[in-house]
Amino acid sequence: MPTQKERNAETRRRLLSAAREVFAEKGYAHASVADVAKRAGRAHGSFYLHFANNEAVLQALLEDAMAQLSLESKTLWQWDEPESGVHKTVRRFIEAYGEDRDLWLLLDQGSSLESTFKKLSDQWFHKLATSIMHGMASAGTPALMPGLDPEVLAQVLAGMLSDSTRALYQENPSWTPDELADEISTIWSLTLGYDQVSTSPTDHA
């Protein structure tokens, strides 16, 4: 027999899943707590045992998606095969973003209206840029121009990846995820020199 903790976890999972469906169907602005509770097969009052309102539900959904995307986008770069690692990292980011495209669209919409979601968006971008900077540090940057700040460059690369991926899934351009991954990883590799110079354990040290 499930414990109370397990039952609570299941109810929370059902509410999150139901909210995602309702938000997609009706739009976040038109979804009600009653809609979410009904879709989850739970009493209206049980909703408030887990969430204060729909904003809290959406925030939880976004935080879960961000945690997963952060895990997926952890650098795969290695000093011996940085160019291959860059492509794998970029490709998986694009795939993971596509799997939760409905939530990222809601985040974009919410960021322009509510400070809570703007803060989440800013935090996520900072995490992405930090992950890229760590990847650059671990693999080395043989072609990095003297005086160029790696932190600033990481933010530029993060903006390129996140904005291009957003356009891919929200604006329906003619390019495919594979084409986008190839283009971005090629630009990154050229910028950082991975296609010209092979690093070594000595160089990395």
Coordinates of N, CA and C in Angstrom, one line a residue:
M1 N 0.8 -1.2 0.0 CA 0.0 0.0 0.0 C 0.9 1.3 0.0
P2 N 0.6 2.2 -0.9 CA 1.4 3.4 -0.9 C 1.4 4.2 0.4
T3 N 2.5 4.8 0.7 CA 2.6 5.6 1.9 C 2.0 7.0 1.6
Q4 N 1.7 7.8 2.6 CA 1.2 9.1 2.4 C 2.1 10.0 1.6
K5 N 3.4 9.8 1.8 CA 4.4 10.6 1.0 C 4.3 10.2 -0.5
E6 N 4.2 8.9 -0.7 CA 4.1 8.4 -2.1 C 2.8 8.9 -2.8
R7 N 1.7 8.9 -2.0 CA 0.4 9.4 -2.5 C 0.5 10.9 -2.8
N8 N 1.2 11.7 -2.0 CA 1.3 13.1 -2.2 C 2.2 13.4 -3.5
A9 N 3.2 12.6 -3.6 CA 4.1 12.7 -4.8 C 3.3 12.4 -6.1
E10 N 2.5 11.4 -6.0 CA 1.7 11.0 -7.2 C 0.7 12.1 -7.5
T11 N 0.0 12.7 -6.5 CA -0.9 13.8 -6.7 C -0.2 15.0 -7.4
R12 N 0.9 15.3 -6.9 CA 1.7 16.4 -7.4 C 2.1 16.1 -8.9
R13 N 2.5 14.9 -9.2 CA 2.8 14.5 -10.5 C 1.6 14.7 -11.4
R14 N 0.5 14.2 -11.0 CA -0.7 14.3 -11.8 C -1.1 15.7 -12.0
L15 N -1.0 16.6 -11.0 CA -1.4 18.0 -11.2 C -0.5 18.7 -12.2
L16 N 0.8 18.4 -12.1 CA 1.8 19.0 -13.1 C 1.5 18.5 -14.5
S17 N 1.2 17.2 -14.6 CA 1.0 16.7 -16.0 C -0.3 17.3 -16.5
A18 N -1.4 17.4 -15.7 CA -2.6 17.9 -16.1 C -2.5 19.4 -16.4
A19 N -1.7 20.2 -15.6 CA -1.6 21.6 -15.9 C -0.9 21.8 -17.2
R20 N 0.1 21.0 -17.6 CA 0.8 21.1 -18.8 C -0.2 20.9 -20.0
E21 N -1.1 19.9 -19.9 CA -2.0 19.7 -20.9 C -3.0 20.8 -21.0
V22 N -3.5 21.3 -19.9 CA -4.5 22.4 -19.9 C -3.9 23.7 -20.4
F23 N -2.7 24.0 -20.0 CA -2.0 25.2 -20.5 C -1.9 25.1 -22.0
A24 N -1.5 24.0 -22.6 CA -1.3 23.8 -24.0 C -2.6 24.0 -24.8
E25 N -3.7 23.5 -24.2 CA -5.0 23.5 -24.8 C -5.7 24.9 -24.7
K26 N -5.7 25.4 -23.6 CA -6.4 26.7 -23.3 C -5.6 27.9 -23.3
G27 N -4.3 27.7 -23.1 CA -3.4 28.9 -22.9 C -3.3 29.1 -21.4
Y28 N -2.1 29.6 -21.0 CA -1.9 29.8 -19.6 C -2.9 30.8 -19.0
A29 N -3.1 31.9 -19.7 CA -4.0 33.0 -19.2 C -5.4 32.5 -19.0
H30 N -5.9 31.5 -19.7 CA -7.3 31.1 -19.7 C -7.5 29.8 -18.9
A31 N -6.5 29.2 -18.4 CA -6.6 28.0 -17.6 C -6.9 28.3 -16.2
S32 N -7.8 27.6 -15.6 CA -8.2 27.8 -14.2 C -7.7 26.6 -13.3
V33 N -7.6 26.9 -12.0 CA -7.3 25.9 -11.1 C -8.3 24.7 -11.2
A34 N -9.5 25.0 -11.3 CA -10.6 24.0 -11.4 C -10.3 23.1 -12.7
D35 N -9.9 23.7 -13.8 CA -9.5 22.9 -15.0 C -8.4 21.9 -14.7
V36 N -7.4 22.4 -14.0 CA -6.3 21.6 -13.7 C -6.6 20.4 -12.8
A37 N -7.3 20.7 -11.7 CA -7.7 19.7 -10.8 C -8.6 18.6 -11.4
K38 N -9.6 19.1 -12.2 CA -10.5 18.2 -12.9 C -9.7 17.3 -13.9
R39 N -8.8 17.8 -14.6 CA -8.0 17.0 -15.6 C -7.1 16.0 -14.8
A40 N -6.7 16.4 -13.6 CA -5.8 15.5 -12.8 C -6.6 14.4 -12.1
G41 N -8.0 14.6 -12.1 CA -8.8 13.6 -11.3 C -8.7 13.8 -9.8
R42 N -8.4 15.0 -9.4 CA -8.3 15.3 -8.0 C -9.3 16.3 -7.6
A43 N -9.6 16.4 -6.3 CA -10.5 17.4 -5.8 C -9.9 18.8 -5.9
H44 N -10.8 19.7 -6.1 CA -10.3 21.1 -6.2 C -9.4 21.5 -5.0
G45 N -9.8 21.2 -3.8 CA -9.1 21.5 -2.6 C -7.7 20.9 -2.6
S46 N -7.5 19.8 -3.2 CA -6.2 19.1 -3.1 C -5.2 19.9 -3.9
F47 N -5.6 20.6 -4.9 CA -4.7 21.5 -5.6 C -3.9 22.4 -4.7
Y48 N -4.6 23.0 -3.7 CA -4.0 24.0 -2.9 C -3.1 23.4 -1.8
L49 N -3.1 22.1 -1.7 CA -2.2 21.4 -0.8 C -0.8 21.4 -1.4
H50 N -0.7 21.6 -2.7 CA 0.6 21.4 -3.4 C 1.0 22.8 -4.0
F51 N 0.1 23.6 -4.5 CA 0.4 24.8 -5.2 C -0.5 25.9 -4.8
A52 N 0.1 27.1 -4.7 CA -0.7 28.3 -4.3 C -1.7 28.7 -5.4
N53 N -1.2 28.6 -6.7 CA -2.0 29.0 -7.8 C -1.4 28.5 -9.1
N54 N -1.9 28.8 -10.3 CA -1.4 28.3 -11.5 C 0.0 28.8 -11.8
E55 N 0.3 30.0 -11.3 CA 1.7 30.5 -11.5 C 2.7 29.6 -10.8
A56 N 2.3 29.1 -9.7 CA 3.2 28.2 -8.9 C 3.4 26.9 -9.7
V57 N 2.3 26.4 -10.3 CA 2.4 25.2 -11.1 C 3.3 25.4 -12.3
L58 N 3.1 26.5 -13.0 CA 3.9 26.7 -14.2 C 5.4 26.9 -13.8
Q59 N 5.6 27.6 -12.7 CA 7.0 27.7 -12.2 C 7.6 26.4 -11.9
A60 N 6.9 25.5 -11.3 CA 7.4 24.1 -11.0 C 7.7 23.4 -12.3
L61 N 6.8 23.5 -13.3 CA 7.0 22.8 -14.6 C 8.3 23.3 -15.2
L62 N 8.5 24.6 -15.2 CA 9.6 25.3 -15.8 C 10.9 24.9 -15.1
E63 N 10.9 24.9 -13.8 CA 12.1 24.5 -13.0 C 12.5 23.1 -13.3
D64 N 11.5 22.2 -13.4 CA 11.8 20.8 -13.8 C 12.4 20.7 -15.2
A65 N 11.9 21.4 -16.1 CA 12.4 21.4 -17.5 C 13.8 22.0 -17.5
M66 N 14.0 23.0 -16.8 CA 15.3 23.7 -16.7 C 16.4 22.7 -16.1
A67 N 16.0 22.0 -15.1 CA 16.9 21.1 -14.4 C 17.3 20.0 -15.4
Q68 N 16.3 19.5 -16.2 CA 16.6 18.4 -17.1 C 17.5 18.9 -18.3
L69 N 17.2 20.1 -18.8 CA 18.0 20.7 -19.8 C 19.4 21.0 -19.4
S70 N 19.5 21.5 -18.1 CA 20.8 21.7 -17.6 C 21.6 20.5 -17.5
L71 N 21.0 19.4 -17.1 CA 21.6 18.1 -17.0 C 22.1 17.6 -18.4
E72 N 21.2 17.8 -19.4 CA 21.4 17.4 -20.8 C 22.5 18.2 -21.4
S73 N 22.6 19.5 -21.0 CA 23.6 20.4 -21.7 C 24.9 20.5 -21.0
K74 N 25.1 19.7 -20.0 CA 26.4 19.6 -19.3 C 27.5 19.3 -20.4
T75 N 28.5 20.0 -20.3 CA 29.5 19.9 -21.4 C 30.0 18.4 -21.5
L76 N 30.1 18.0 -22.8 CA 30.7 16.7 -23.1 C 32.1 16.9 -23.7
W77 N 32.6 18.2 -23.7 CA 33.9 18.5 -24.3 C 35.0 17.8 -23.6
Q78 N 35.9 17.3 -24.3 CA 37.1 16.6 -23.8 C 38.3 17.2 -24.5
W79 N 39.4 17.3 -23.8 CA 40.6 17.9 -24.4 C 41.1 17.2 -25.6
D80 N 40.9 15.9 -25.7 CA 41.4 15.2 -26.9 C 40.4 15.2 -28.1
E81 N 39.1 15.5 -27.9 CA 38.2 15.5 -29.0 C 37.2 16.7 -28.8
P82 N 37.7 17.9 -28.7 CA 36.8 19.0 -28.3 C 35.7 19.3 -29.4
E83 N 36.1 19.2 -30.7 CA 35.2 19.5 -31.8 C 34.0 18.5 -31.8
S84 N 34.3 17.2 -31.6 CA 33.2 16.3 -31.5 C 32.3 16.5 -30.3
G85 N 33.0 16.9 -29.2 CA 32.2 17.1 -28.0 C 31.3 18.3 -28.1
V86 N 31.8 19.4 -28.8 CA 30.9 20.6 -29.0 C 29.7 20.2 -29.8
H87 N 29.8 19.4 -30.8 CA 28.7 19.0 -31.6 C 27.7 18.2 -30.8
K88 N 28.2 17.3 -30.0 CA 27.3 16.5 -29.2 C 26.5 17.3 -28.2
T89 N 27.2 18.3 -27.6 CA 26.6 19.2 -26.6 C 25.5 20.0 -27.2
V90 N 25.8 20.6 -28.4 CA 24.9 21.5 -29.1 C 23.7 20.7 -29.6
R91 N 23.9 19.5 -30.1 CA 22.9 18.7 -30.7 C 21.9 18.3 -29.6
R92 N 22.4 17.9 -28.4 CA 21.6 17.4 -27.4 C 20.8 18.6 -26.8
F93 N 21.3 19.7 -26.7 CA 20.6 20.9 -26.2 C 19.4 21.2 -27.1
I94 N 19.6 21.1 -28.4 CA 18.5 21.4 -29.4 C 17.4 20.3 -29.2
E95 N 17.8 19.1 -29.1 CA 16.8 18.0 -28.9 C 16.0 18.2 -27.6
A96 N 16.7 18.4 -26.5 CA 16.0 18.6 -25.3 C 15.1 19.8 -25.2
Y97 N 15.5 20.8 -25.9 CA 14.7 22.0 -26.0 C 13.4 21.7 -26.7
G98 N 13.5 20.9 -27.8 CA 12.4 20.6 -28.6 C 11.4 19.7 -27.9
E99 N 11.9 18.9 -27.0 CA 11.0 18.0 -26.2 C 10.1 18.8 -25.3
D100 N 10.6 19.9 -24.8 CA 9.8 20.8 -23.9 C 9.4 22.1 -24.5
R101 N 9.3 22.2 -25.8 CA 9.1 23.4 -26.5 C 7.9 24.2 -26.0
D102 N 6.8 23.5 -25.6 CA 5.6 24.2 -25.1 C 5.9 25.0 -23.8
L103 N 6.8 24.4 -23.0 CA 7.1 25.1 -21.7 C 8.0 26.3 -22.0
W104 N 9.0 26.2 -22.9 CA 9.8 27.3 -23.2 C 9.1 28.4 -23.9
L105 N 8.0 28.1 -24.6 CA 7.2 29.1 -25.2 C 6.4 29.9 -24.1
L106 N 5.9 29.1 -23.1 CA 5.3 29.7 -22.0 C 6.2 30.6 -21.2
L107 N 7.5 30.2 -21.1 CA 8.4 31.0 -20.4 C 8.7 32.3 -21.1
D108 N 8.8 32.2 -22.4 CA 9.0 33.4 -23.2 C 7.9 34.4 -23.0
Q109 N 6.7 33.9 -23.1 CA 5.5 34.7 -22.9 C 5.4 35.3 -21.5
G110 N 5.7 34.5 -20.5 CA 5.6 34.9 -19.1 C 6.6 35.9 -18.8
S111 N 7.8 35.8 -19.4 CA 8.9 36.7 -19.1 C 8.7 38.1 -19.4
S112 N 7.8 38.3 -20.4 CA 7.5 39.7 -20.8 C 6.4 40.3 -19.9
L113 N 5.8 39.5 -19.1 CA 4.6 39.9 -18.3 C 4.8 39.9 -16.8
E114 N 5.6 38.9 -16.3 CA 5.7 38.7 -14.9 C 7.2 38.5 -14.5
S115 N 7.5 39.2 -13.4 CA 8.9 39.3 -12.9 C 9.4 37.9 -12.5
T116 N 8.5 37.0 -12.0 CA 8.9 35.7 -11.6 C 9.5 34.9 -12.7
F117 N 8.9 35.0 -13.9 CA 9.3 34.2 -15.0 C 10.5 34.9 -15.7
K118 N 10.6 36.2 -15.6 CA 11.8 36.9 -16.1 C 13.0 36.5 -15.3
K119 N 12.8 36.4 -14.0 CA 13.9 35.9 -13.2 C 14.4 34.5 -13.5
L120 N 13.4 33.6 -13.7 CA 13.7 32.2 -14.1 C 14.5 32.2 -15.4
S121 N 14.0 33.0 -16.4 CA 14.7 33.1 -17.7 C 16.1 33.5 -17.6
D122 N 16.3 34.6 -16.8 CA 17.7 35.1 -16.5 C 18.6 34.1 -15.9
Q123 N 18.0 33.4 -14.9 CA 18.8 32.3 -14.2 C 19.2 31.2 -15.1
W124 N 18.3 30.8 -16.0 CA 18.6 29.7 -16.9 C 19.7 30.1 -17.8
F125 N 19.6 31.4 -18.4 CA 20.6 31.8 -19.3 C 22.0 31.9 -18.6
H126 N 22.0 32.3 -17.4 CA 23.3 32.3 -16.7 C 23.9 30.9 -16.5
K127 N 23.0 30.0 -16.2 CA 23.5 28.6 -16.1 C 24.1 28.0 -17.4
L128 N 23.4 28.4 -18.5 CA 23.9 27.9 -19.8 C 25.2 28.5 -20.1
A129 N 25.4 29.8 -19.9 CA 26.6 30.5 -20.2 C 27.7 29.9 -19.3
T130 N 27.4 29.7 -18.0 CA 28.4 29.1 -17.1 C 28.9 27.7 -17.6
S131 N 27.9 26.9 -18.0 CA 28.2 25.6 -18.5 C 29.2 25.7 -19.7
I132 N 28.9 26.6 -20.6 CA 29.8 26.8 -21.8 C 31.2 27.2 -21.4
M133 N 31.2 28.2 -20.4 CA 32.5 28.7 -20.0 C 33.3 27.5 -19.4
H134 N 32.7 26.7 -18.6 CA 33.4 25.5 -18.0 C 33.9 24.6 -19.1
G135 N 33.1 24.4 -20.1 CA 33.5 23.5 -21.2 C 34.7 24.1 -21.9
M136 N 34.7 25.4 -22.2 CA 35.9 26.1 -22.8 C 37.1 25.9 -21.9
A137 N 37.0 26.0 -20.6 CA 38.1 25.9 -19.7 C 38.6 24.5 -19.7
S138 N 37.7 23.5 -19.8 CA 38.2 22.1 -19.7 C 38.9 21.6 -20.9
A139 N 38.4 22.1 -22.1 CA 39.0 21.7 -23.4 C 40.1 22.6 -23.9
G140 N 40.2 23.8 -23.4 CA 41.1 24.8 -23.9 C 40.5 25.5 -25.1
T141 N 41.1 26.7 -25.4 CA 40.7 27.5 -26.5 C 41.9 28.0 -27.3
P142 N 42.4 27.1 -28.1 CA 43.7 27.4 -28.9 C 43.6 28.6 -29.8
A143 N 42.4 29.0 -30.2 CA 42.4 30.1 -31.2 C 41.8 31.4 -30.5
L144 N 41.6 31.4 -29.2 CA 41.0 32.5 -28.6 C 41.9 33.8 -28.7
M145 N 41.3 34.8 -29.2 CA 42.1 36.1 -29.4 C 42.6 36.6 -28.1
P146 N 43.8 37.1 -28.0 CA 44.3 37.7 -26.8 C 43.4 38.9 -26.4
G147 N 43.1 38.9 -25.1 CA 42.3 40.0 -24.6 C 40.8 39.8 -24.6
L148 N 40.4 38.7 -25.3 CA 39.0 38.4 -25.4 C 38.6 37.7 -24.1
D149 N 37.5 38.2 -23.4 CA 37.1 37.7 -22.1 C 36.3 36.4 -22.3
P150 N 36.7 35.3 -21.8 CA 36.0 34.0 -22.0 C 34.6 34.1 -21.4
E151 N 34.4 34.9 -20.4 CA 33.0 34.9 -19.8 C 32.1 35.6 -20.8
V152 N 32.5 36.7 -21.4 CA 31.7 37.4 -22.4 C 31.5 36.5 -23.6
L153 N 32.5 35.8 -24.0 CA 32.4 34.9 -25.2 C 31.4 33.8 -24.9
A154 N 31.4 33.3 -23.6 CA 30.5 32.2 -23.3 C 29.0 32.7 -23.3
Q155 N 28.8 34.0 -22.9 CA 27.5 34.6 -23.0 C 27.0 34.8 -24.5
V156 N 28.0 35.1 -25.3 CA 27.7 35.3 -26.7 C 27.3 33.9 -27.4
L157 N 28.1 32.9 -27.0 CA 27.8 31.6 -27.6 C 26.4 31.0 -27.0
A158 N 26.2 31.3 -25.7 CA 24.9 30.9 -25.1 C 23.7 31.6 -25.8
G159 N 23.9 32.9 -26.1 CA 22.8 33.6 -26.8 C 22.6 33.0 -28.2
M160 N 23.7 32.7 -28.9 CA 23.6 32.1 -30.2 C 22.8 30.8 -30.2
L161 N 23.1 29.9 -29.2 CA 22.5 28.6 -29.1 C 21.0 28.8 -28.7
S162 N 20.8 29.5 -27.6 CA 19.4 29.6 -27.1 C 18.5 30.4 -28.1
D163 N 18.9 31.4 -28.7 CA 18.1 32.2 -29.6 C 17.8 31.5 -30.9
S164 N 18.8 30.8 -31.4 CA 18.6 30.0 -32.6 C 17.7 28.9 -32.4
T165 N 17.9 28.2 -31.3 CA 17.0 27.1 -31.0 C 15.6 27.5 -30.8
R166 N 15.4 28.6 -30.1 CA 14.0 29.2 -29.9 C 13.4 29.5 -31.3
A167 N 14.2 30.1 -32.2 CA 13.6 30.4 -33.5 C 13.3 29.1 -34.3
L168 N 14.1 28.1 -34.1 CA 13.9 26.8 -34.8 C 12.5 26.3 -34.4
Y169 N 12.1 26.3 -33.2 CA 10.9 25.6 -32.7 C 9.7 26.6 -32.7
Q170 N 9.9 27.9 -32.6 CA 8.8 28.8 -32.5 C 8.5 29.6 -33.7
E171 N 9.4 29.7 -34.6 CA 9.2 30.5 -35.8 C 9.2 29.6 -37.1
N172 N 9.4 28.3 -36.9 CA 9.4 27.4 -38.0 C 10.2 27.8 -39.3
P173 N 11.5 28.0 -39.1 CA 12.3 28.4 -40.3 C 12.5 27.1 -41.1
S174 N 13.2 27.3 -42.2 CA 13.4 26.2 -43.2 C 14.5 25.2 -42.7
W175 N 15.3 25.5 -41.8 CA 16.4 24.6 -41.4 C 15.9 23.6 -40.4
T176 N 16.6 22.4 -40.4 CA 16.3 21.3 -39.5 C 17.1 21.4 -38.2
P177 N 16.8 20.6 -37.2 CA 17.6 20.6 -36.0 C 19.0 20.1 -36.3
D178 N 19.2 19.1 -37.2 CA 20.5 18.7 -37.5 C 21.3 19.8 -38.2
E179 N 20.7 20.5 -39.1 CA 21.4 21.6 -39.8 C 21.8 22.7 -38.9
L180 N 20.9 23.0 -37.9 CA 21.2 24.0 -36.9 C 22.4 23.6 -36.1
A181 N 22.4 22.3 -35.6 CA 23.4 21.8 -34.8 C 24.8 21.9 -35.5
D182 N 24.8 21.5 -36.8 CA 26.0 21.6 -37.6 C 26.5 23.0 -37.7
E183 N 25.6 23.9 -38.0 CA 26.1 25.3 -38.2 C 26.6 25.9 -36.9
I184 N 25.9 25.7 -35.8 CA 26.4 26.3 -34.5 C 27.7 25.7 -34.1
S185 N 27.8 24.3 -34.1 CA 29.0 23.7 -33.7 C 30.2 24.0 -34.5
T186 N 29.9 24.3 -35.8 CA 31.0 24.7 -36.7 C 31.5 26.1 -36.4
I187 N 30.6 27.0 -36.1 CA 31.0 28.3 -35.7 C 31.7 28.3 -34.4
W188 N 31.3 27.5 -33.4 CA 31.9 27.4 -32.1 C 33.4 26.9 -32.3
S189 N 33.5 25.8 -33.1 CA 34.8 25.2 -33.3 C 35.8 26.1 -34.0
L190 N 35.3 26.9 -35.0 CA 36.1 27.8 -35.7 C 36.6 28.9 -34.7
T191 N 35.6 29.4 -33.9 CA 35.9 30.5 -33.0 C 37.0 30.1 -32.0
L192 N 36.8 28.9 -31.5 CA 37.7 28.4 -30.4 C 38.9 27.7 -30.9
G193 N 39.0 27.4 -32.2 CA 40.2 26.8 -32.8 C 40.2 25.3 -32.8
Y194 N 39.1 24.7 -32.5 CA 39.1 23.2 -32.3 C 39.3 22.5 -33.7
D195 N 39.0 23.1 -34.8 CA 39.2 22.5 -36.1 C 40.6 22.7 -36.6
Q196 N 41.4 23.5 -35.9 CA 42.8 23.8 -36.4 C 43.9 23.2 -35.6
V197 N 43.7 23.2 -34.3 CA 44.7 22.8 -33.4 C 44.2 21.7 -32.4
S198 N 45.0 20.6 -32.3 CA 44.6 19.5 -31.4 C 45.3 19.8 -30.0
T199 N 44.5 19.9 -29.0 CA 45.1 20.1 -27.7 C 45.7 18.9 -27.2
S200 N 46.4 18.9 -26.1 CA 47.0 17.8 -25.5 C 47.0 17.9 -24.0
P201 N 47.3 16.8 -23.3 CA 47.3 17.0 -21.8 C 48.2 18.0 -21.3
T202 N 49.4 18.2 -22.1 CA 50.3 19.2 -21.7 C 49.8 20.6 -21.9
D203 N 49.1 20.8 -23.1 CA 48.5 22.1 -23.4 C 47.4 22.4 -22.4
H204 N 46.6 21.4 -22.1 CA 45.5 21.6 -21.2 C 45.9 22.0 -19.8
A205 N 47.1 21.4 -19.3 CA 47.6 21.8 -18.0 C 48.1 23.2 -18.0

